[in-house]
Coordinates of C-alpha atoms in Angstrom, one line a residue:
M7 CA 166.5 -218.7 -41.9
T8 CA 169.9 -219.9 -40.5
N9 CA 170.5 -216.5 -38.9
R10 CA 167.2 -216.6 -37.2
V11 CA 167.7 -220.0 -35.7
A12 CA 171.1 -219.2 -34.5
A13 CA 170.1 -215.9 -33.0
A14 CA 167.1 -217.4 -31.3
S15 CA 169.3 -219.3 -28.9
V16 CA 171.0 -216.2 -27.5
P17 CA 169.3 -215.2 -24.1
L18 CA 169.2 -211.4 -24.6
T19 CA 166.7 -209.2 -22.9
A20 CA 165.1 -206.0 -24.1
C21 CA 162.8 -203.3 -22.8
E22 CA 160.4 -201.5 -25.3
F23 CA 159.4 -197.9 -24.4
F24 CA 156.7 -196.0 -26.3
A25 CA 155.9 -199.5 -27.4
G26 CA 152.5 -199.0 -29.2
G27 CA 151.4 -202.4 -30.4
G28 CA 154.8 -203.9 -29.7
L29 CA 156.2 -204.1 -33.3
A30 CA 159.7 -203.2 -32.3
G31 CA 159.6 -206.1 -29.9
L32 CA 158.3 -208.4 -32.7
G33 CA 161.4 -207.5 -34.8
L34 CA 163.7 -208.0 -31.8
G35 CA 162.1 -211.3 -31.0
R36 CA 162.8 -212.6 -34.5
A37 CA 166.5 -212.0 -33.7
G38 CA 166.4 -213.8 -30.4
F39 CA 165.6 -211.0 -27.9
R40 CA 163.1 -211.5 -25.2
T41 CA 161.1 -208.4 -24.2
V42 CA 160.9 -208.2 -20.4
L43 CA 159.1 -204.8 -20.0
A44 CA 157.1 -202.6 -22.3
N45 CA 155.6 -199.1 -21.7
D46 CA 153.1 -196.9 -23.4
I47 CA 150.8 -194.1 -22.3
D48 CA 148.0 -194.6 -24.9
A49 CA 145.1 -196.8 -23.7
M50 CA 144.2 -198.1 -27.1
K51 CA 147.8 -199.1 -27.8
A52 CA 148.2 -200.6 -24.4
A53 CA 145.1 -202.8 -25.1
A54 CA 146.5 -203.9 -28.4
F55 CA 149.8 -204.7 -26.8
R56 CA 148.2 -206.9 -24.2
A57 CA 146.1 -208.6 -26.8
N58 CA 149.3 -209.7 -28.7
H59 CA 151.9 -210.0 -26.0
A60 CA 150.2 -211.5 -23.0
D61 CA 153.5 -212.8 -21.6
V62 CA 155.2 -209.4 -21.5
S63 CA 154.9 -207.1 -18.5
L64 CA 153.3 -203.8 -19.6
A65 CA 153.6 -200.6 -17.6
H66 CA 150.7 -198.5 -18.9
G67 CA 151.4 -194.9 -18.2
D68 CA 153.7 -191.9 -18.6
V69 CA 157.3 -192.8 -19.0
W70 CA 158.1 -189.9 -16.6
D71 CA 156.4 -191.9 -13.9
L72 CA 158.5 -195.1 -14.4
T73 CA 161.1 -196.0 -11.8
P74 CA 164.2 -198.3 -12.0
A75 CA 162.4 -200.7 -9.6
Q76 CA 160.0 -201.5 -12.4
V77 CA 162.7 -202.7 -14.8
P78 CA 163.7 -206.3 -14.2
G79 CA 167.4 -207.1 -14.0
T80 CA 169.9 -205.5 -16.4
P81 CA 168.4 -205.4 -19.8
D82 CA 170.8 -205.9 -22.7
L83 CA 168.9 -203.4 -24.9
C84 CA 166.4 -200.6 -24.3
W85 CA 164.4 -199.4 -27.3
A86 CA 162.5 -196.1 -27.4
S87 CA 160.3 -195.0 -30.3
S88 CA 159.9 -191.7 -28.6
P89 CA 157.7 -188.8 -29.9
C90 CA 159.7 -186.2 -31.7
Q91 CA 158.0 -183.1 -30.3
D92 CA 160.0 -180.7 -28.2
V93 CA 163.3 -182.6 -27.9
S94 CA 165.0 -179.4 -26.7
L95 CA 168.4 -178.6 -25.5
A96 CA 166.9 -176.3 -23.0
G97 CA 164.9 -179.2 -21.6
A98 CA 167.9 -181.4 -21.4
R99 CA 170.0 -178.8 -19.6
G100 CA 167.1 -177.6 -17.4
G101 CA 167.2 -180.6 -15.2
L102 CA 165.3 -183.6 -16.5
K103 CA 162.2 -182.7 -14.4
A104 CA 160.9 -180.4 -17.2
V105 CA 158.1 -182.8 -18.4
R106 CA 157.3 -180.5 -21.4
S107 CA 160.8 -180.7 -22.7
G108 CA 160.0 -183.9 -24.5
A109 CA 159.2 -187.5 -23.7
F110 CA 162.7 -188.6 -24.6
W111 CA 164.0 -187.0 -21.5
G112 CA 161.6 -189.0 -19.3
F113 CA 163.0 -192.1 -20.9
W114 CA 166.6 -190.9 -20.4
K115 CA 165.9 -190.1 -16.8
L116 CA 165.0 -193.8 -16.4
M117 CA 168.2 -194.8 -18.1
Q118 CA 170.1 -192.6 -15.7
G119 CA 168.4 -194.2 -12.8
L120 CA 169.4 -197.7 -14.1
D121 CA 173.0 -196.5 -14.5
A122 CA 173.1 -195.3 -10.9
E123 CA 172.2 -198.8 -9.9
G124 CA 174.8 -200.4 -12.2
R125 CA 172.0 -201.8 -14.4
A126 CA 172.4 -199.6 -17.5
P127 CA 171.7 -201.4 -20.9
R128 CA 174.7 -201.9 -23.1
V129 CA 172.6 -200.9 -26.1
V130 CA 170.1 -198.0 -26.3
V131 CA 168.1 -197.3 -29.5
I132 CA 166.1 -194.2 -30.3
E133 CA 163.7 -194.5 -33.3
N134 CA 162.3 -191.3 -34.7
V135 CA 161.3 -189.5 -37.9
V136 CA 164.2 -188.2 -40.0
G137 CA 163.0 -184.7 -39.3
L138 CA 164.8 -185.0 -35.9
L139 CA 168.1 -184.5 -37.9
T140 CA 167.1 -180.9 -38.7
S141 CA 164.6 -179.9 -36.1
D142 CA 165.6 -176.7 -34.3
E143 CA 168.4 -176.3 -36.7
G144 CA 169.9 -179.7 -35.6
R145 CA 170.0 -178.9 -31.9
D146 CA 167.5 -181.6 -31.0
F147 CA 169.6 -184.3 -32.7
A148 CA 172.7 -182.9 -31.0
A149 CA 171.0 -182.9 -27.6
V150 CA 170.0 -186.5 -27.8
C151 CA 173.5 -187.6 -29.0
A152 CA 175.3 -185.5 -26.4
A153 CA 173.3 -187.0 -23.6
M154 CA 174.4 -190.5 -24.6
V155 CA 178.0 -189.5 -25.1
E156 CA 178.1 -187.8 -21.8
A157 CA 176.9 -191.1 -20.2
G158 CA 179.8 -192.9 -21.7
Y159 CA 178.1 -194.4 -24.7
R160 CA 179.5 -194.4 -28.3
V161 CA 176.7 -193.1 -30.5
G162 CA 175.9 -193.4 -34.2
A163 CA 172.8 -193.3 -36.4
L164 CA 171.4 -194.9 -39.5
E165 CA 168.6 -193.6 -41.8
M166 CA 166.7 -196.7 -43.0
D167 CA 163.8 -196.9 -45.4
A168 CA 161.3 -199.7 -44.9
A169 CA 160.9 -199.8 -48.7
L170 CA 164.1 -201.9 -48.9
W171 CA 162.1 -204.7 -47.1
L172 CA 158.4 -203.9 -47.6
P173 CA 156.3 -202.1 -50.2
Q174 CA 156.0 -198.9 -48.2
S175 CA 158.1 -195.7 -48.4
R176 CA 159.0 -195.2 -44.7
P177 CA 162.3 -193.6 -43.9
R178 CA 163.2 -193.5 -40.3
L179 CA 166.1 -192.5 -38.1
F180 CA 167.7 -194.9 -35.7
I181 CA 170.1 -193.5 -33.1
V182 CA 172.1 -196.4 -31.6
A183 CA 174.3 -196.0 -28.5
M184 CA 176.6 -198.7 -27.1
R185 CA 178.6 -199.0 -23.9
G186 CA 180.5 -202.0 -23.0
A187 CA 179.9 -203.3 -26.5
E188 CA 181.1 -202.2 -30.0
G189 CA 179.1 -203.0 -33.1
P190 CA 180.3 -203.3 -36.7
A191 CA 181.4 -199.9 -37.9
V192 CA 183.2 -198.3 -40.8
L193 CA 185.7 -195.4 -40.7
E194 CA 183.8 -193.2 -43.2
P195 CA 180.1 -193.1 -43.9
T196 CA 179.1 -195.4 -46.7
G197 CA 176.2 -197.4 -48.1
P198 CA 172.4 -196.8 -48.1
F199 CA 172.0 -196.0 -44.4
H200 CA 174.5 -193.2 -44.1
T201 CA 172.5 -190.7 -46.2
P202 CA 173.6 -187.2 -47.2
R203 CA 171.0 -185.9 -44.7
L204 CA 172.6 -187.8 -41.9
I205 CA 176.1 -186.9 -43.0
A206 CA 175.2 -183.2 -42.9
A207 CA 173.6 -183.6 -39.5
H208 CA 176.8 -185.2 -38.2
A209 CA 178.9 -182.4 -39.6
R210 CA 176.9 -179.9 -37.4
L211 CA 177.5 -181.9 -34.1
P212 CA 179.7 -180.5 -31.4
E213 CA 183.2 -181.9 -31.3
M214 CA 182.6 -183.7 -28.1
V215 CA 179.8 -185.7 -29.7
K216 CA 181.9 -186.3 -32.8
A217 CA 184.6 -187.8 -30.6
G218 CA 182.2 -190.3 -29.3
W219 CA 180.6 -191.1 -32.7
S220 CA 180.7 -194.4 -34.7
W221 CA 179.5 -195.0 -38.2
W222 CA 177.6 -198.2 -37.4
S223 CA 177.5 -200.6 -40.4
V224 CA 174.5 -202.8 -41.4
A225 CA 174.4 -204.7 -44.7
A226 CA 171.7 -203.8 -47.1
P227 CA 169.1 -206.5 -47.7
A228 CA 168.6 -208.5 -50.9
R229 CA 166.4 -206.8 -53.4
R230 CA 162.8 -206.6 -52.4
N231 CA 160.5 -208.8 -54.5
L232 CA 157.2 -207.8 -52.9
D233 CA 154.9 -205.0 -54.1
L234 CA 151.8 -203.4 -52.9
S235 CA 149.4 -205.5 -54.9
A236 CA 150.6 -208.7 -53.2
L237 CA 149.5 -207.4 -49.8
L238 CA 146.0 -206.2 -50.6
E239 CA 142.9 -207.9 -49.2
P240 CA 140.7 -209.2 -52.0
G241 CA 137.0 -208.3 -52.4
L242 CA 136.9 -205.2 -50.2
P243 CA 134.2 -202.7 -51.3
V244 CA 135.2 -199.7 -53.4
F245 CA 133.8 -196.2 -53.4
E246 CA 130.7 -195.2 -55.3
T247 CA 131.4 -193.5 -58.7
D248 CA 130.7 -190.0 -57.5
Q249 CA 133.1 -190.3 -54.5
T250 CA 135.8 -191.6 -56.8
E251 CA 135.3 -188.8 -59.3
A252 CA 135.4 -186.2 -56.5
L253 CA 138.7 -187.5 -55.4
L254 CA 140.1 -187.7 -58.9
A255 CA 139.1 -184.1 -59.4
L256 CA 141.9 -183.2 -57.0
L257 CA 144.6 -184.5 -59.4
S258 CA 147.1 -182.1 -60.7
P259 CA 147.6 -182.0 -64.5
L260 CA 150.7 -184.1 -64.2
H261 CA 149.1 -186.8 -62.1
R262 CA 145.9 -186.7 -64.3
A263 CA 148.1 -187.4 -67.4
R264 CA 149.8 -190.2 -65.6
L265 CA 146.5 -191.9 -64.7
E266 CA 145.1 -191.4 -68.2
T267 CA 148.1 -193.1 -69.7
I268 CA 147.6 -196.1 -67.5
L269 CA 143.9 -196.3 -68.2
A270 CA 144.6 -196.1 -71.9
S271 CA 146.8 -199.1 -71.8
G272 CA 144.0 -201.3 -70.4
E273 CA 146.4 -203.0 -68.1
R274 CA 145.7 -204.0 -64.5
R275 CA 147.7 -201.6 -62.3
I276 CA 147.5 -201.1 -58.6
G277 CA 148.4 -197.7 -57.2
A278 CA 148.4 -195.7 -53.9
A279 CA 147.0 -192.3 -53.5
F280 CA 147.0 -189.7 -50.7
R281 CA 145.7 -186.1 -50.3
R282 CA 148.2 -183.4 -49.7
V283 CA 148.1 -179.6 -49.4
R284 CA 150.3 -177.9 -52.0
T285 CA 151.0 -174.3 -52.8
V286 CA 150.0 -173.5 -56.4
R287 CA 150.7 -169.9 -57.7
G288 CA 150.8 -168.7 -54.1
R289 CA 147.6 -170.4 -53.1
K290 CA 147.2 -173.5 -51.0
V291 CA 145.2 -176.2 -52.7
Q292 CA 144.4 -179.8 -51.9
R293 CA 145.8 -182.4 -54.3
L294 CA 145.4 -186.1 -54.8
E295 CA 148.8 -187.5 -55.5
L296 CA 149.3 -191.0 -57.1
R297 CA 152.1 -193.5 -57.2
F298 CA 152.3 -196.6 -59.3
D299 CA 155.8 -197.8 -58.4
G300 CA 154.6 -200.8 -56.3
L301 CA 154.9 -198.9 -53.0
A302 CA 152.4 -197.4 -50.6
G303 CA 153.1 -194.0 -49.3
C304 CA 154.3 -193.7 -45.7
L305 CA 151.6 -194.8 -43.3
R306 CA 150.4 -192.1 -41.0
T307 CA 147.9 -191.8 -38.1
P308 CA 144.4 -191.1 -39.5
S309 CA 144.0 -187.8 -37.8
G310 CA 142.7 -186.0 -40.9
G311 CA 141.8 -186.6 -44.5
S312 CA 145.3 -186.0 -45.8
S313 CA 146.5 -188.8 -43.6
R314 CA 144.2 -191.4 -45.1
Q315 CA 145.7 -193.5 -47.9
Y316 CA 143.7 -194.8 -50.8
V317 CA 144.2 -197.8 -53.1
L318 CA 143.5 -197.4 -56.8
I319 CA 142.6 -200.4 -59.0
C320 CA 143.0 -199.7 -62.7
E321 CA 141.8 -202.3 -65.1
D322 CA 140.2 -202.4 -68.6
G323 CA 140.3 -198.6 -68.8
R324 CA 138.4 -198.0 -65.6
V325 CA 139.5 -197.0 -62.1
A326 CA 138.1 -198.0 -58.7
M327 CA 139.2 -196.6 -55.4
R328 CA 138.9 -197.5 -51.7
R329 CA 140.7 -196.8 -48.5
L330 CA 143.6 -198.8 -47.3
S331 CA 142.4 -201.2 -44.6
G332 CA 143.9 -201.7 -41.2
R333 CA 145.0 -205.3 -42.0
E334 CA 146.7 -204.0 -45.2
A335 CA 148.5 -201.4 -43.1
A336 CA 149.7 -204.1 -40.7
R337 CA 151.0 -206.1 -43.6
L338 CA 152.9 -203.0 -44.8
M339 CA 154.6 -202.9 -41.4
G340 CA 155.7 -206.6 -41.7
V341 CA 153.1 -207.9 -39.3
A342 CA 151.6 -211.4 -39.8
D343 CA 147.9 -211.8 -40.2
D344 CA 147.5 -213.5 -36.8
Y345 CA 148.3 -210.2 -35.1
R346 CA 145.1 -209.0 -33.4
L347 CA 144.2 -205.5 -34.5
P348 CA 141.7 -203.2 -32.7
S349 CA 138.2 -203.7 -34.0
S350 CA 138.0 -200.0 -35.1
E351 CA 139.6 -199.4 -38.5
S352 CA 140.6 -195.9 -37.4
A353 CA 142.3 -197.4 -34.3
A354 CA 144.1 -200.1 -36.3
L355 CA 145.4 -197.5 -38.8
K356 CA 146.6 -195.3 -35.9
L357 CA 148.3 -198.2 -34.3
M358 CA 150.2 -199.1 -37.5
G359 CA 150.8 -195.5 -38.5
D360 CA 152.7 -194.8 -35.3
A361 CA 154.7 -198.1 -35.4
V362 CA 158.1 -199.2 -36.6
A363 CA 158.5 -201.7 -39.5
T364 CA 159.4 -205.1 -38.0
P365 CA 161.9 -206.2 -40.7
V366 CA 164.0 -203.1 -40.2
V367 CA 164.2 -203.8 -36.5
E368 CA 165.1 -207.4 -37.2
A369 CA 167.8 -206.3 -39.6
L370 CA 169.3 -204.0 -37.0
A371 CA 169.2 -206.7 -34.4
L372 CA 170.8 -209.3 -36.5
G373 CA 173.3 -207.1 -38.2
L374 CA 174.3 -204.7 -35.4
F375 CA 173.0 -205.5 -31.9
Q376 CA 173.7 -209.2 -31.9
P377 CA 177.3 -209.0 -33.1
A378 CA 178.0 -206.2 -30.6
L379 CA 176.6 -208.0 -27.7
A380 CA 178.2 -211.3 -28.7
A381 CA 181.6 -209.7 -29.0
A382 CA 181.2 -208.1 -25.5
D383 CA 180.2 -211.4 -23.9
P384 CA 181.7 -214.2 -26.1
E385 CA 181.5 -216.8 -23.3
G386 CA 177.8 -216.1 -22.8
A387 CA 177.1 -216.3 -26.5
A388 CA 179.1 -219.6 -26.8
A389 CA 177.2 -221.1 -23.8
A390 CA 173.9 -220.2 -25.4

């Protein structure tokens, strides 16, 4: 709590692009940042943002259409939870007018515009799925990092799993670029956030990018003492027996045996389940996969049956099932219950499935962004 109080007095500003429901801004706000501009193209997400952040200016529309004139002042930090599709080297080098080359380049075009006016942020953060490290054989990751290094930023990345803070398995990649600021860093990769996958991706980077690379350092949190059962809403209706049995019929022998062992114990156990397509003896089959480790699976947007997550309640040798609710999904993202969700369960699940976990953002802000910006402007930090 001491860190939050101290951080809250620092007058730092942030812009949040691809903002969704504004969860990155919530995490930054807990560390003393004030969001001065947000942007998203999705109408449902824009409505949810306005419902929860009435004091923040929202530019609803395509990031490619934004201009530097819409960005107030010189933001200390710009955050982009950009879609991962088509972040291509060809698009980056083809002149940033190639809209189909990926939404990241629309964001980066705006950063270039701010730079031309002397208003570039000192910290830029790109949040994405960890698949960005290997997509197009690593060329997408290299293209993003190279753009930042060419603009005079030092760049580094961290792979952080929300499961260290919340009962949800949610690994995400955070590319952090700094100019005119230098965050805590180590000489060699170490700790939980410099994963073997990230280290391998770094090894594939061009020498020019490696020369501008920093292994940013953020301390791991204390051990999580919260599990899935603590976040569930009580009394929600469960499926009829035939629907439960139809879902359980999709279990593999291994998962069936795991469930039978739990039921035989008679203990009350809460688990998560999700449908996945697996290849079995050369044939694709749908499976229901279970986990009873206190974690939910990674939240996804509910675009299909395999994306919908289920809750299992095992007690007295019986099992009941239901879908995970939108409010439970919000709790799994670290969002308080006063956050106003869309009235549609599907929309609420989409909003949370596309979001970033707020405690992870807060940890980055307190452990990395705050120290870097304070060191770059010690007089301002002292005055605050």
